[in-house]
mmCIF file of C-alpha atoms in Angstrom:
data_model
loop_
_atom_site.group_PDB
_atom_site.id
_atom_site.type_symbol
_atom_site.label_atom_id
_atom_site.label_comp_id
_atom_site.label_asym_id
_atom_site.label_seq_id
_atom_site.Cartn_x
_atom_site.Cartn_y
_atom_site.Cartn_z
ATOM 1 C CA UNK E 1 0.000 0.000 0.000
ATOM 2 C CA UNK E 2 1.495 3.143 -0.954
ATOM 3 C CA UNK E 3 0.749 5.811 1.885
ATOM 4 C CA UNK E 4 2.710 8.847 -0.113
ATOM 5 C CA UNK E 5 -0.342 9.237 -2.797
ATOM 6 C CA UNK E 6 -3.203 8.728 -0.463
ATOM 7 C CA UNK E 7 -6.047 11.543 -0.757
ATOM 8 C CA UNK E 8 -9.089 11.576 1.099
ATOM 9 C CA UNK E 9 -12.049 13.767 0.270
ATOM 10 C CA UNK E 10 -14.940 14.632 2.589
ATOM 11 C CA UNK E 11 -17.548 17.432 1.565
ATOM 12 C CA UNK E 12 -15.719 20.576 2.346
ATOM 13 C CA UNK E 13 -11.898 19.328 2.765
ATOM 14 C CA UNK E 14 -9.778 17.403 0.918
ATOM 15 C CA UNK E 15 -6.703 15.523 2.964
ATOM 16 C CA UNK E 16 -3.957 14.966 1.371
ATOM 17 C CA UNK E 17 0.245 14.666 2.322
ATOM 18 C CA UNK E 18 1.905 17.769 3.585
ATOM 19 C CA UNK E 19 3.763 19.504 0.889
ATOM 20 C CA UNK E 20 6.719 22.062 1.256
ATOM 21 C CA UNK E 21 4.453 25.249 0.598
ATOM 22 C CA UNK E 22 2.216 24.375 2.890
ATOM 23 C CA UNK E 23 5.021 25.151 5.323
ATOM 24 C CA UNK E 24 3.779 29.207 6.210
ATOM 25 C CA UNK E 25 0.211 27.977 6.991
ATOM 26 C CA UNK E 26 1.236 25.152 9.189
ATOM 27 C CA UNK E 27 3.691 27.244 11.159
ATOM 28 C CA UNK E 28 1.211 29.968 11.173
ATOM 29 C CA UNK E 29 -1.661 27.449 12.981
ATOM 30 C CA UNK E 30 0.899 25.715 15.428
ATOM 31 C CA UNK E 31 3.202 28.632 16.602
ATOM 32 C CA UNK E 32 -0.186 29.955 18.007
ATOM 33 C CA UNK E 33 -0.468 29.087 21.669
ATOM 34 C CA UNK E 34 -4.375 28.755 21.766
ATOM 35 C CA UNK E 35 -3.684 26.245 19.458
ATOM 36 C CA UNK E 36 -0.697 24.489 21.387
ATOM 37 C CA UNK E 37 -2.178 24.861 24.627
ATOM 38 C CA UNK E 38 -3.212 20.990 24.954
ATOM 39 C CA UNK E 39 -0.357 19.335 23.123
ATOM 40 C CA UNK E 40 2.904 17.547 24.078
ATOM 41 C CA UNK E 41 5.289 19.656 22.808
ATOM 42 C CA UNK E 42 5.371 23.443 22.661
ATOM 43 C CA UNK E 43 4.169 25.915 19.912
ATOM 44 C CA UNK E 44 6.514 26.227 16.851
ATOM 45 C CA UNK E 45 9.145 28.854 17.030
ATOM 46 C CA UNK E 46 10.190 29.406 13.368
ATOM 47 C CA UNK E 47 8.965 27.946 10.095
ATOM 48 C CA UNK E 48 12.380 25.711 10.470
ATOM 49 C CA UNK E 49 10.077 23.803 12.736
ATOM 50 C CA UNK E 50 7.048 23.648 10.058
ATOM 51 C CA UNK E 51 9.772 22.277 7.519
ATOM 52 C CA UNK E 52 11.150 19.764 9.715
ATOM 53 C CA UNK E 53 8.051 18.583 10.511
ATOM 54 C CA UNK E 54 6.741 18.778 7.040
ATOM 55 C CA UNK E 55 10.140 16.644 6.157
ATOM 56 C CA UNK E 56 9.091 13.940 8.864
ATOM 57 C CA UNK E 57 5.848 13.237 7.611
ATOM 58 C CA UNK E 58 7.135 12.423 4.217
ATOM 59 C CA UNK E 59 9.462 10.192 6.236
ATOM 60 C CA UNK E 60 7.123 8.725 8.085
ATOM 61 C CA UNK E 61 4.831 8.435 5.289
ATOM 62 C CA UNK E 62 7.812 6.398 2.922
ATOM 63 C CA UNK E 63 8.068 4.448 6.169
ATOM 64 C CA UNK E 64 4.584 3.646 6.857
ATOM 65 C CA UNK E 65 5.251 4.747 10.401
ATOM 66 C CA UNK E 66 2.497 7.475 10.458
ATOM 67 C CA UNK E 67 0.043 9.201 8.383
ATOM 68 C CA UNK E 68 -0.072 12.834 8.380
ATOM 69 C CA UNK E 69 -2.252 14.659 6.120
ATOM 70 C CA UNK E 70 -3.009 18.064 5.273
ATOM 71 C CA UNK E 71 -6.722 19.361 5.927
ATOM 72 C CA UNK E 72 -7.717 21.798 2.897
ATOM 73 C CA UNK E 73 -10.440 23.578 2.204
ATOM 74 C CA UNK E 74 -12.028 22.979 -1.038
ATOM 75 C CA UNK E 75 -13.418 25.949 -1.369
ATOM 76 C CA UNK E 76 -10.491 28.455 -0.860
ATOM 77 C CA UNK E 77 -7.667 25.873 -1.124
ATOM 78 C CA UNK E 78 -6.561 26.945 2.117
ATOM 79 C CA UNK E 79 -4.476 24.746 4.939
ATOM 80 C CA UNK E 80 -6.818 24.389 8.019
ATOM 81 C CA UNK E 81 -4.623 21.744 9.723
ATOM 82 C CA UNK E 82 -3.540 18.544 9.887
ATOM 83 C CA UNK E 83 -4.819 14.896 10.806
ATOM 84 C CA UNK E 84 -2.618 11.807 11.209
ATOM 85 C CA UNK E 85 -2.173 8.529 12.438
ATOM 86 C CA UNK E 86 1.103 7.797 14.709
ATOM 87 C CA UNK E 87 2.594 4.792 16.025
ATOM 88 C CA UNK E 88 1.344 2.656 13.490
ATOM 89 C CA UNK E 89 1.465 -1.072 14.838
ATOM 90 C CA UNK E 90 1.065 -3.475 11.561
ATOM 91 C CA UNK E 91 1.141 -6.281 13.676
ATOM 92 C CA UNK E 92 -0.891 -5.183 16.493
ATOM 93 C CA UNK E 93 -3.224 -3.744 14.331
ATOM 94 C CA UNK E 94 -3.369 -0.135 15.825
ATOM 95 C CA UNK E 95 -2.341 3.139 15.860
ATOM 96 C CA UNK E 96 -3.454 6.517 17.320
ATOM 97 C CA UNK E 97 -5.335 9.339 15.894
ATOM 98 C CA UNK E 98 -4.371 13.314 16.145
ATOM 99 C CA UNK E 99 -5.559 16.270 15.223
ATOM 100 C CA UNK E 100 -4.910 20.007 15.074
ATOM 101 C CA UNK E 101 -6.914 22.913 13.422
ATOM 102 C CA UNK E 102 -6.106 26.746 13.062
ATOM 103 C CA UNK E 103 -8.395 28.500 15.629
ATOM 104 C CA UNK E 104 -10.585 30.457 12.937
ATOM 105 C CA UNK E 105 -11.719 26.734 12.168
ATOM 106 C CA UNK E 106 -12.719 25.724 15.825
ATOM 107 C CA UNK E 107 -16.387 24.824 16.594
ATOM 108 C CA UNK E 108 -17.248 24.484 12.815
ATOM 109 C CA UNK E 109 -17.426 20.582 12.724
ATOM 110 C CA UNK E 110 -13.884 19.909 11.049
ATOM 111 C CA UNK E 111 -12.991 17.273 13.031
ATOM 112 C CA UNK E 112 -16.008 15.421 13.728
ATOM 113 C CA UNK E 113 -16.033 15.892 9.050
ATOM 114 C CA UNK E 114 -12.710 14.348 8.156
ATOM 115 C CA UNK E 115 -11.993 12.484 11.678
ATOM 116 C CA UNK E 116 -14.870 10.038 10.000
ATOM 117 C CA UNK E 117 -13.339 10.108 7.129
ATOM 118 C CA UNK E 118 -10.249 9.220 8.599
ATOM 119 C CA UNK E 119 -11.258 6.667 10.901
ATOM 120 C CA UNK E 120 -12.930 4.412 8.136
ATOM 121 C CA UNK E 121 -9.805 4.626 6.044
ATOM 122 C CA UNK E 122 -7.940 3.313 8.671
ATOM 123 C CA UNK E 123 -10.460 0.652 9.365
ATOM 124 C CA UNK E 124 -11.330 -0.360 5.754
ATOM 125 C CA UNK E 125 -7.925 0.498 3.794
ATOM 126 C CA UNK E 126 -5.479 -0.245 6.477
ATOM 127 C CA UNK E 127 -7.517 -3.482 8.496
ATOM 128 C CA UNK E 128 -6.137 -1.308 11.536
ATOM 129 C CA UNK E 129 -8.556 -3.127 14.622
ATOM 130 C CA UNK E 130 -7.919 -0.033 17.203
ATOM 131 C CA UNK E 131 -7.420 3.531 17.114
ATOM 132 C CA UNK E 132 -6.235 5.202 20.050
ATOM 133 C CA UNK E 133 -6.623 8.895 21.153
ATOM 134 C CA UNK E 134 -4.699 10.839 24.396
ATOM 135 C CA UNK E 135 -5.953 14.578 25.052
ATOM 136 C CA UNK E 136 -5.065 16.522 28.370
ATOM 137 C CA UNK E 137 -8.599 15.845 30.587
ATOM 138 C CA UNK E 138 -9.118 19.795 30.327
ATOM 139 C CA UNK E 139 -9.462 19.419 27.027
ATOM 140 C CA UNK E 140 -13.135 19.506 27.000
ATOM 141 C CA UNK E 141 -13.377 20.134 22.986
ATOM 142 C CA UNK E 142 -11.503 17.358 21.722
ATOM 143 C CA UNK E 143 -13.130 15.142 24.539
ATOM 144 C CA UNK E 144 -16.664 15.809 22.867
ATOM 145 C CA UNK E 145 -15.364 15.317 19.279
ATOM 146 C CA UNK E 146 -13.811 12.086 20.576
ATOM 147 C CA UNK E 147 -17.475 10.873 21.499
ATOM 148 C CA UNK E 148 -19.091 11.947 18.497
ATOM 149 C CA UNK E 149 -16.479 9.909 16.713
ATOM 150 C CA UNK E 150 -17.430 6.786 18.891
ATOM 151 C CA UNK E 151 -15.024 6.577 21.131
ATOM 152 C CA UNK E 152 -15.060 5.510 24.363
ATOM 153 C CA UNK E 153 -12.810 6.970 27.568
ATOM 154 C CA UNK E 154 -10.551 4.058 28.710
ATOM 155 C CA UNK E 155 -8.466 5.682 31.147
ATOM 156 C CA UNK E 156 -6.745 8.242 32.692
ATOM 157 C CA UNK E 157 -3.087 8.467 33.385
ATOM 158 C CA UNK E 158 -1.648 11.205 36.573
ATOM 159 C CA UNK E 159 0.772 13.504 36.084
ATOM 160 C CA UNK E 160 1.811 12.127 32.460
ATOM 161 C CA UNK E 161 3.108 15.012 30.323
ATOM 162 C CA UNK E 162 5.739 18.080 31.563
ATOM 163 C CA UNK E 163 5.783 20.823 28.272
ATOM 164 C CA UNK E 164 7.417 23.729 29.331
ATOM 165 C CA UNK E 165 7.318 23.183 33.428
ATOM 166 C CA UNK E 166 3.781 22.713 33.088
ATOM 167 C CA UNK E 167 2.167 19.123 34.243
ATOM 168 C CA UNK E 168 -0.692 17.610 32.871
ATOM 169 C CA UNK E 169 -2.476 14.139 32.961
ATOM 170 C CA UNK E 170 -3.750 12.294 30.237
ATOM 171 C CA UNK E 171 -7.373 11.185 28.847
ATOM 172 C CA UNK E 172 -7.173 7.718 26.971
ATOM 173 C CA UNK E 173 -9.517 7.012 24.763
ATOM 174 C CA UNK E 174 -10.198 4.158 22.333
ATOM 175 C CA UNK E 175 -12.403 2.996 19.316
ATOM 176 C CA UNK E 176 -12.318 -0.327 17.785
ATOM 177 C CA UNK E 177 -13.560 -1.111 14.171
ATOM 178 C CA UNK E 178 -16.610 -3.689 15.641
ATOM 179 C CA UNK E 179 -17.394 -1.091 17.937
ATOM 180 C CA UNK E 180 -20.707 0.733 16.894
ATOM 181 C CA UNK E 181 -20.289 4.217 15.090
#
């Protein structure tokens, strides 16, 4: 299977591998700390960071070790975001599920859109069995979009992530391909 070419279209976005130019937009969505305030690593500093990462997904992509996509609008063309799959496990069957919109884009229904989209690729195109998902527990957004998406809260781990001198536990949820969606 040949991850590189993959291209997923949903009603109003098209997903699709990260590309060099979309290097401004990306560091222009995750430099912004609104955006950053519930992940594991910091905002960007410079759009070195947006090229690296952009670099990595191709990577990961030749490697089949993840799946990150671009989210683009179809009407403008623009770069919303990005969706991916990490810590693919072929022989486990399973791998875990991210996502991260600019903030213009936030209670529009982007992620509950191509998260389905998403999802049932990974289910019908890659036989994955179990999809995995770990937000901070304040996180009360993603936790809802999580649940629309079927998933279900498996656990909760103390004191799990330190970004920046700040600690933070983490929300574990799960979804399974016979589970009901």
């Amino acid at each position: 299977m040949q991850l590189t070419s993959i291209k997923l279209d949903t009603e109003r976005f098209t997903l699709r591998p990260l590309i060099s130019q979309d290097a401004e937009a990306l560091f222009a969505i995750f430099s912004d700390t609104d955006v950053m305030r519930y992940w594991n690593t910091p905002p960007w500093d410079s759009l070195h960071d947006a090229t690296q990462f952009i670099k990595q997904s191709h990577e990961d992509l030749t490697t089949q070790k993840a799946l990150t996509l671009a989210i683009v609008s179809k009407g403008d063309k623009a770069l919303i975001g990005k969706c991916l799959l990490f810590s693919l496990d072929k022989e486990s069957r399973r791998a875990e599920i991210g996502f991260g919109i600019a903030k213009s884009q936030w209670g529009q229904g982007v992620i509950p859109e191509i998260g389905t989209a998403l999802i049932d690729y990974a289910f019908s195109t890659l036989k994955l069995r179990r999809i995995e998902a770990e937000i901070d527990p304040a996180n009360i957004g993603s936790a809802k979009v999580l649940a629309k998406l079927g998933f279900t809260k498996e656990g909760h781990l103390r004191a799990r992530w330190e970004i920046a001198g700040d600690v933070s536990d983490s929300a574990l949820y799960g979804l399974l391909a016979s589970d009901p969606r």
